[in-house]
Short mmCIF file of C-alpha atoms in Angstrom, two decimals:
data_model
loop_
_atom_site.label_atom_id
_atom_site.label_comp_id
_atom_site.label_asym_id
_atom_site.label_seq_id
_atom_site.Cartn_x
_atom_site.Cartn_y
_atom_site.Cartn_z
CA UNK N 7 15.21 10.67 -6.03
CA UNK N 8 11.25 11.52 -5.20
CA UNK N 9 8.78 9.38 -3.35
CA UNK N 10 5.98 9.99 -5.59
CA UNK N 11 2.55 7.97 -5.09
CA UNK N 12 1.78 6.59 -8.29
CA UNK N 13 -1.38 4.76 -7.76
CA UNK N 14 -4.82 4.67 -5.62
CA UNK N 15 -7.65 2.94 -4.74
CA UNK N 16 -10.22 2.69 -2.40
CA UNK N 17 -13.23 -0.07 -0.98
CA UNK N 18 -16.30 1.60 -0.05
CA UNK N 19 -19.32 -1.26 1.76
CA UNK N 20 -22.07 -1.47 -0.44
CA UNK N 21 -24.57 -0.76 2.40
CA UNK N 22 -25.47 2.65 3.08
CA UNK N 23 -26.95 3.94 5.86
CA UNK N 24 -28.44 7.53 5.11
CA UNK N 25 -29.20 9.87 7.79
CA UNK N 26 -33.17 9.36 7.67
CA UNK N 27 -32.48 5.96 7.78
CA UNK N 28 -30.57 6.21 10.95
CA UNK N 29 -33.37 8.78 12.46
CA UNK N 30 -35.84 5.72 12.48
CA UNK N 31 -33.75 4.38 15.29
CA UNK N 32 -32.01 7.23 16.97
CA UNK N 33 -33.45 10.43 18.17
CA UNK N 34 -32.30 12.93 15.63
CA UNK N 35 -33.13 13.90 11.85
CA UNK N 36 -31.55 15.01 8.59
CA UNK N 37 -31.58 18.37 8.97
CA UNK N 38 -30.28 18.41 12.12
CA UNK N 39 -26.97 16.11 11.16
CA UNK N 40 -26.46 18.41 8.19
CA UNK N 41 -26.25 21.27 9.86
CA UNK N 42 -23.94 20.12 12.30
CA UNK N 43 -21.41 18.07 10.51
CA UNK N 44 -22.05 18.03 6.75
CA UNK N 45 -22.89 14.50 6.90
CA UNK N 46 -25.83 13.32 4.80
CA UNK N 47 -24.96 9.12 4.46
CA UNK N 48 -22.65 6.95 5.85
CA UNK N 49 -21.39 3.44 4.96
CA UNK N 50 -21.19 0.02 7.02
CA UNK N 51 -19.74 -3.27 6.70
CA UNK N 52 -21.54 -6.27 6.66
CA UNK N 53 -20.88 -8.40 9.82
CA UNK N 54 -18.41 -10.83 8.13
CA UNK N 55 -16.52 -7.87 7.01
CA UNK N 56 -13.62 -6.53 8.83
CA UNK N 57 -10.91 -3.96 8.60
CA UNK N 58 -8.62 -6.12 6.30
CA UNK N 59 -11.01 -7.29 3.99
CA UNK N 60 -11.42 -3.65 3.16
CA UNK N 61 -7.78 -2.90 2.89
CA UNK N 62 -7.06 -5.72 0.76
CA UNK N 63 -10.01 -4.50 -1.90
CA UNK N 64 -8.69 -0.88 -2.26
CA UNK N 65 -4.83 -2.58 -2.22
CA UNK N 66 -6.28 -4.51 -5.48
CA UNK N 67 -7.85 -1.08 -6.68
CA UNK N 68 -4.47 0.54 -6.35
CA UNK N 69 -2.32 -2.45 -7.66
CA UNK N 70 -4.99 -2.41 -10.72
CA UNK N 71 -4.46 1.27 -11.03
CA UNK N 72 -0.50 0.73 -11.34
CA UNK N 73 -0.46 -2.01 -13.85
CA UNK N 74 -3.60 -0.08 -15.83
CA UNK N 75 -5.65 -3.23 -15.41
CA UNK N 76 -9.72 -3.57 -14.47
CA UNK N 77 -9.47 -4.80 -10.97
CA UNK N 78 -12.75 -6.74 -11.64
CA UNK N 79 -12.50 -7.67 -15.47
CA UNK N 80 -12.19 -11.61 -14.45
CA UNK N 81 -9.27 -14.05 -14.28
CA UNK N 82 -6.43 -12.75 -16.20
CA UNK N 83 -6.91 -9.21 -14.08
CA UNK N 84 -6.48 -11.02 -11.09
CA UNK N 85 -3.06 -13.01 -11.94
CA UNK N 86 -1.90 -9.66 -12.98
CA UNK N 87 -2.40 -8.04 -9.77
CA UNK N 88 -1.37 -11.03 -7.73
CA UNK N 89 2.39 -10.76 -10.11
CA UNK N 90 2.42 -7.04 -9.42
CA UNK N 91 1.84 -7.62 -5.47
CA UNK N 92 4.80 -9.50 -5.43
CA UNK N 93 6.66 -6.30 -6.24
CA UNK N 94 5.33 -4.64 -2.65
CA UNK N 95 8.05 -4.50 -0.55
CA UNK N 96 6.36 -3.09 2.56
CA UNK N 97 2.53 -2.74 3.45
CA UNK N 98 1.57 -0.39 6.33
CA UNK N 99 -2.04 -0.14 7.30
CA UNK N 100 -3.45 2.67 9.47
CA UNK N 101 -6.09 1.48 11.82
CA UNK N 102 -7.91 2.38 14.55
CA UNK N 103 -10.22 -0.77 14.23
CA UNK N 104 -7.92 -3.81 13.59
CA UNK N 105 -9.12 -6.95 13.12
CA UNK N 106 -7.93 -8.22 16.67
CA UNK N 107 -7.01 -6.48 19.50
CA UNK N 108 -3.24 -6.95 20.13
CA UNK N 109 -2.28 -9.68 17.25
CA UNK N 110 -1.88 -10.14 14.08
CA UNK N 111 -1.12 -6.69 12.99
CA UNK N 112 -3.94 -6.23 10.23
CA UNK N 113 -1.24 -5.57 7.63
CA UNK N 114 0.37 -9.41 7.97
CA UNK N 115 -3.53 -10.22 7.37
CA UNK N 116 -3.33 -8.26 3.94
CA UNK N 117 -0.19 -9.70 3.13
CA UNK N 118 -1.99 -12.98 3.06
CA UNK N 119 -4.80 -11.77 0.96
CA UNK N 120 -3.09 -10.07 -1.61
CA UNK N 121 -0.34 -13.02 -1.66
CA UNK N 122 2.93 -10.20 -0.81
CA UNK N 123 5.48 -12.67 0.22
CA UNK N 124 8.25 -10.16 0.18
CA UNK N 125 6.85 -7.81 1.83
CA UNK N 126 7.26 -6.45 5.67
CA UNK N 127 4.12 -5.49 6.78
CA UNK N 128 3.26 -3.05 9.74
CA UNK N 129 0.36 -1.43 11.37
CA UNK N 130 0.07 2.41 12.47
CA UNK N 131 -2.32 3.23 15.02
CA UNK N 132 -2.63 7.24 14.80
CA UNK N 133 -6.36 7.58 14.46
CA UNK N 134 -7.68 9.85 12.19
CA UNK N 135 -3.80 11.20 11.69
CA UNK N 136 -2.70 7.61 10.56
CA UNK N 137 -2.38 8.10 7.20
CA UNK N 138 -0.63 11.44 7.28
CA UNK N 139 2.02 8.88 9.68
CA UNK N 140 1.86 6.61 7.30
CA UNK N 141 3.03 8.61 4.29
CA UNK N 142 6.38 9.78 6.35
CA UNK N 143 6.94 6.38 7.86
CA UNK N 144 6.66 4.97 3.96
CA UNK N 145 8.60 8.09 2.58
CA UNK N 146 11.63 7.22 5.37
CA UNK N 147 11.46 3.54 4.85
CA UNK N 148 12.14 4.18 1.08
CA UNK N 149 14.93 6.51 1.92
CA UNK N 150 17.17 4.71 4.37
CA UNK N 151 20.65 3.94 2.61
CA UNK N 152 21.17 0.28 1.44
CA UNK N 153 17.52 -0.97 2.42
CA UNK N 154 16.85 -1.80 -1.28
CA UNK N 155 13.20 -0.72 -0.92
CA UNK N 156 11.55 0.61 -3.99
CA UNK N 157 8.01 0.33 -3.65
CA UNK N 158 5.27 0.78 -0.53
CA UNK N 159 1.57 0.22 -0.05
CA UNK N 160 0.12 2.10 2.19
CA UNK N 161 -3.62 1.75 3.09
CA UNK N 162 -6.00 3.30 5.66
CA UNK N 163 -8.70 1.05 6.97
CA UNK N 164 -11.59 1.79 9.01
CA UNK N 165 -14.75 -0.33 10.24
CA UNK N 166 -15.62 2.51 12.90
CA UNK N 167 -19.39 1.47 13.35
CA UNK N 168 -18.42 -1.45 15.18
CA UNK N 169 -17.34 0.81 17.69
CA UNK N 170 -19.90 3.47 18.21
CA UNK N 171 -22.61 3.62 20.79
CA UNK N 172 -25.67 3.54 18.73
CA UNK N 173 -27.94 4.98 21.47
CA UNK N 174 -25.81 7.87 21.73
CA UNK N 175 -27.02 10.73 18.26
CA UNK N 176 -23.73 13.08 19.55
CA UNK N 177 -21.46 10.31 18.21
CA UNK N 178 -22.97 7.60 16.10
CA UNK N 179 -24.22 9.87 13.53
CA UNK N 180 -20.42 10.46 12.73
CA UNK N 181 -18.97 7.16 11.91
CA UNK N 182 -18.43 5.28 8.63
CA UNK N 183 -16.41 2.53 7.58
CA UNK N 184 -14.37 2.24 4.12
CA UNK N 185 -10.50 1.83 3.07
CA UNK N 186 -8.26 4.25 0.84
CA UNK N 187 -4.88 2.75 -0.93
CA UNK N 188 -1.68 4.82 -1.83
CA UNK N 189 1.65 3.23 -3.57
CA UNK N 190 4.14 4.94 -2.68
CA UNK N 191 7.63 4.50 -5.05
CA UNK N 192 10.87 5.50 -4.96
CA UNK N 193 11.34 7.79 -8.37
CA UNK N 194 14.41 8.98 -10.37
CA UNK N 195 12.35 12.54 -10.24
CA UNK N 196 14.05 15.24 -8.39
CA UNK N 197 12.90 16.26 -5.07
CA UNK N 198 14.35 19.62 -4.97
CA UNK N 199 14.79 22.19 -7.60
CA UNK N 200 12.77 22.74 -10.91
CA UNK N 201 10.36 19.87 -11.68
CA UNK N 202 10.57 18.75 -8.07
CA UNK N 203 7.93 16.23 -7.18
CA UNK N 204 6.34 13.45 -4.76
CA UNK N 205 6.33 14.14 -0.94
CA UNK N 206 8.59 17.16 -0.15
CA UNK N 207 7.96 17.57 3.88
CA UNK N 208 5.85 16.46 6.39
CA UNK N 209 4.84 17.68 9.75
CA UNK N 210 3.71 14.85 12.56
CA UNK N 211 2.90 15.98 15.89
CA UNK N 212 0.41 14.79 19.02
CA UNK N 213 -0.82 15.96 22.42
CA UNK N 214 -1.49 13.85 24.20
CA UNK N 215 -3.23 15.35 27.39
CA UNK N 216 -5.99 15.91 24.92
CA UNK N 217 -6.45 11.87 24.91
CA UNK N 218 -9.46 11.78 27.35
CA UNK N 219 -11.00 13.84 24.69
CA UNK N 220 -11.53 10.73 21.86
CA UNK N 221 -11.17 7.50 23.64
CA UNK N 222 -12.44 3.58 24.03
CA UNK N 223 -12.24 2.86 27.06
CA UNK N 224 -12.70 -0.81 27.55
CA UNK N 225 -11.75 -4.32 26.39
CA UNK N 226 -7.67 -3.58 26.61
CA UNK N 227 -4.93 -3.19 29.27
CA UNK N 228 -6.35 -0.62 30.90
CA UNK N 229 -9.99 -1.95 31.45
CA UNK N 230 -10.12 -6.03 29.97
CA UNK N 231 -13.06 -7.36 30.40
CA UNK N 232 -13.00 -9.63 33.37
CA UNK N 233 -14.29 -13.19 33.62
CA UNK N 234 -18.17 -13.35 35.00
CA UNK N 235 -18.62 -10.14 33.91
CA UNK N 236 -21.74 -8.82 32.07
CA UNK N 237 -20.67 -6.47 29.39
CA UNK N 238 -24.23 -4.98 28.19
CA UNK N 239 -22.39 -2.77 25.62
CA UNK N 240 -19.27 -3.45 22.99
CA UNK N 241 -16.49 -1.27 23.03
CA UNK N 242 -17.81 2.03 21.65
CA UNK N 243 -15.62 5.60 21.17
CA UNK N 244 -16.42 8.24 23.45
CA UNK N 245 -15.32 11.77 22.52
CA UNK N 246 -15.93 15.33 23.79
CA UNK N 247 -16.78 16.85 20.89
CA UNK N 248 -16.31 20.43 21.83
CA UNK N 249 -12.77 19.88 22.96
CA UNK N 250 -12.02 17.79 19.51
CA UNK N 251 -13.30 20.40 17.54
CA UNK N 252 -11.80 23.12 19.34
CA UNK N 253 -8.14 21.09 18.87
CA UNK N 254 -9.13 20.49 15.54
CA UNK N 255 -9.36 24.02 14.15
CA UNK N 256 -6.39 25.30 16.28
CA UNK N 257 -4.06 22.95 14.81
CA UNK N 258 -5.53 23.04 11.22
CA UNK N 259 -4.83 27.13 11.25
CA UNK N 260 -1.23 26.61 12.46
CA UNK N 261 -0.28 23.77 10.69
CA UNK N 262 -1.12 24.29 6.87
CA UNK N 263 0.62 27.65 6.68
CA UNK N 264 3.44 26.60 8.42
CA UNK N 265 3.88 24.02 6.28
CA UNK N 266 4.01 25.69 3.10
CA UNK N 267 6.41 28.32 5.11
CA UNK N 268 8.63 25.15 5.58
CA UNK N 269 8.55 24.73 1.99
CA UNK N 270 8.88 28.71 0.89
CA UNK N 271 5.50 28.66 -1.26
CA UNK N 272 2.10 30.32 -0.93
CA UNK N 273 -1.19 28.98 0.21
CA UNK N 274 -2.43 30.48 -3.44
CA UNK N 275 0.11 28.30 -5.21
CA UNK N 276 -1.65 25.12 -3.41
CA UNK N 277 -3.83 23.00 -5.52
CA UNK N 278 -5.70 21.56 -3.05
CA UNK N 279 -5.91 21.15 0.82
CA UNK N 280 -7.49 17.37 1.47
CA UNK N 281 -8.29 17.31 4.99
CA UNK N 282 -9.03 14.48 7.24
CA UNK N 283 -12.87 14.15 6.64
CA UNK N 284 -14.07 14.89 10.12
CA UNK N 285 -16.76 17.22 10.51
CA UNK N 286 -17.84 20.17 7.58
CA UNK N 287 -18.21 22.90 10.22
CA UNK N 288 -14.43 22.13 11.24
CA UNK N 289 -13.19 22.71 7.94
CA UNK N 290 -15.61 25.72 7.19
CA UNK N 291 -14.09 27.43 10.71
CA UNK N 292 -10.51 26.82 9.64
CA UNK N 293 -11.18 28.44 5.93
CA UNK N 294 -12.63 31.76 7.94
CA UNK N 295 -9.76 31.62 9.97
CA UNK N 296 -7.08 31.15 7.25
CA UNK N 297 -9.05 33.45 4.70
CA UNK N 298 -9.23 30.79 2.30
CA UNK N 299 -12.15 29.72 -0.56
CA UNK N 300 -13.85 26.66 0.35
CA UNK N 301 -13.04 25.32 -2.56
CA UNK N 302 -9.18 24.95 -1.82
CA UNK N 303 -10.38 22.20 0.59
CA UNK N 304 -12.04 18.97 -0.96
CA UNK N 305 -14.75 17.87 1.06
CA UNK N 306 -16.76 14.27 0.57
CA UNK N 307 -17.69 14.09 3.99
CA UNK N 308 -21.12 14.14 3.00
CA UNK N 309 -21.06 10.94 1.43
CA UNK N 310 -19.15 8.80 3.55
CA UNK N 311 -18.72 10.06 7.15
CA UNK N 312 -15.86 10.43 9.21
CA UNK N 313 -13.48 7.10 8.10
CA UNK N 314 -10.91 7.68 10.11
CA UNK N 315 -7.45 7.17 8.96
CA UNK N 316 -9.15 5.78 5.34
CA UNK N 317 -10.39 9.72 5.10
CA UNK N 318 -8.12 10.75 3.41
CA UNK N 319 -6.78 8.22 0.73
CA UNK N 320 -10.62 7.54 -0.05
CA UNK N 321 -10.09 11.42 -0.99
CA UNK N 322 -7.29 11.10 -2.86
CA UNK N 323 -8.59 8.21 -5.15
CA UNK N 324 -11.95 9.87 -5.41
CA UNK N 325 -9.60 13.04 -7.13
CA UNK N 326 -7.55 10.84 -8.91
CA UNK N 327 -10.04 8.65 -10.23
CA UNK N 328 -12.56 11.71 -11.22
CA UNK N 329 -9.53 13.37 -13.13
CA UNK N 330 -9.36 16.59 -10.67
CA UNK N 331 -6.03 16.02 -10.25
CA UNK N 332 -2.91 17.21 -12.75
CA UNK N 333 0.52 16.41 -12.58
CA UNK N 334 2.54 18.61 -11.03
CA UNK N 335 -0.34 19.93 -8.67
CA UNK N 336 1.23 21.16 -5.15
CA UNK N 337 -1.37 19.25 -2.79
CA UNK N 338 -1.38 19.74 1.46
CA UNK N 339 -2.83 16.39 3.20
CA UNK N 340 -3.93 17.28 6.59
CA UNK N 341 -4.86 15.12 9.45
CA UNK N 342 -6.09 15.33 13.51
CA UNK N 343 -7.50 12.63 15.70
CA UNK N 344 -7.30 10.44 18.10
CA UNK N 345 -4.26 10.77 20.69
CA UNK N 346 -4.63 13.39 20.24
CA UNK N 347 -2.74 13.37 17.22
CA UNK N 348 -1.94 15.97 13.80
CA UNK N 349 0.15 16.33 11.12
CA UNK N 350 0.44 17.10 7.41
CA UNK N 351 1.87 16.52 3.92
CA UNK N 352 3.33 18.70 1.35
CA UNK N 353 3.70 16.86 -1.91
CA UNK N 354 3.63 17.58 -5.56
CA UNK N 355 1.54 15.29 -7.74
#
């Protein structure tokens, strides 16, 4: 038995908000937030969008994917992925911008939209390391003994610029919003031995005496807004960037070789590292550290921002999708956020 993921998707806003665009406003410039982070556009939401609206478009993506449909080719498309919906038996979103702040969970509100009424549905709030939770918490769900499950959809949603100080260039320059979509099955392949395949291992860790480091403060338990009071600002992410990026390149280094230890193989024999899509000079550190090409790492940071948990399963679909992915590839899947949280997948395509 494998857990294999055998489809993907993504749903990337239509607006987008380059970095000369966002200098108009904000006192910085292209070359500056190129230099810095890699980061050369970023996309936003319209108003009336919110986390679950984009979950539910790459969910359709995916679903198309798996029944080899057009997810936009008109009326017969759409029954098809409705019927194949049906066959979901959990949905987990990772989110670190839900659509409301302590219920529904925005995966019930995807169950709605895609019309998945046998499936459980969860959220996963990891930050940035949400989907790399996400793929264990689907992969254990699938394996428990006489829980029947075959078949998971797992989806990281983001609508991050909601939540960033615009006056601030250190942090709002970062941000984008977008959703990535995984199903994740249950296989007859083998998962050890010749021809093994889907997830093999995973590592999931946090610290969390970094968590001053990446934070919103208000608007929750620990600082509600209060009646009468004059809130001049929204909720906005405030994050110590050195410290993050410090954290970020430690546990990077440590983490991707130990996890091909845990699995006896060599970084060589590794396809492809797809990294949470943070910041370009994080990744470019950790490849001078680990004395690895750049080109081992897939990077599309430049095109979308820093999506948070959706970083990575936008990545994945954007491989899948462009054909840069083979069957039988040995792929890492590494993620570090909020938390502070990290962790990684091994898996074989």
């Amino acid at each position: 038995m494998a857990i294999e993921v055998i489809a993907t998707g993504r749903a990337i806003p239509p607006r987008l908000l380059t970095n000369d665009e966002l200098a108009k406003d904000v006192d910085t410039n292209d070359e500056w937030i190129r230099s810095h982070t890699g980061i050369g556009a970023r996309h936003v939401a319209a108003s009336e969008v919110a986390a679950s609206d984009l979950a539910a478009e790459a969910a359709r993506n995916a679903l198309a994917m798996m029944i080899g449909v057009d997810a936009d080719s008109g009326a017969a498309a759409d029954a098809a992925i409705a019927e194949a919906a049906l066959s979901l038996d959990v949905i987990i979103v990772a989110t670190a911008t839900p659509d409301h702040l302590v219920i529904p969970s925005t995966a019930c509100l995807v169950q709605n939209k895609l019309g998945a009424w046998r499936a459980s549905a969860m959220d996963i709030s990891a930050g940035c390391t949400g989907f790399i939770y996400g793929l264990e918490t689907a992969a254990g769900l699938l394996s428990v003994r006489g829980g029947n499950r075959r078949r998971v959809l797992l989806i990281g949603a983001e609508t991050l610029t909601r939540f960033v100080d615009w006056s601030d260039r250190s942090t709002c320059v970062l941000f984008g919003d977008g959703a990535g979509a995984v199903i994740v099955e249950k296989t007859d392949a083998p998962q050890e031995g010749a021809g093994k395949r889907g997830l093999l291992r995973s590592i999931l860790r946090a610290d969390g005496a970094g968590s001053v480091h990446l934070v919103c403060r208000r608007g929750a338990g620990r600082s509600p807004f209060m009646p009468g009071e004059v809130v001049e600002k929204s909720p906005y992410i405030e994050m110590n960037g050195q410290a993050v990026y410090n954290f970020a390149v430690k546990v990077i280094t440590e983490t991707i070789p130990e996890i091909a230890a845990m699995e006896g193989i060599s970084l060589d024999d590794v396809a492809r590292i797809i990294p949470h899509q943070a910041n370009a000079r994080i990744i470019q550190a950790a490849t001078k550290r680990l004395k690895l090409p750049e080109d081992k790492f897939f990077l599309n940071i430049q095109n979308y921002a820093n999506t948070s948990a959706a970083s990575i399963p936008i990545a994945l679909d954007e491989l899948n999708r462009g054909g840069k992915l083979s069957k039988g590839d040995i792929l890492i899947t590494m993620g570090f956020g909020g938390g502070l949280t990290y962790g990684a997948n091994l898996l074989v395509w």
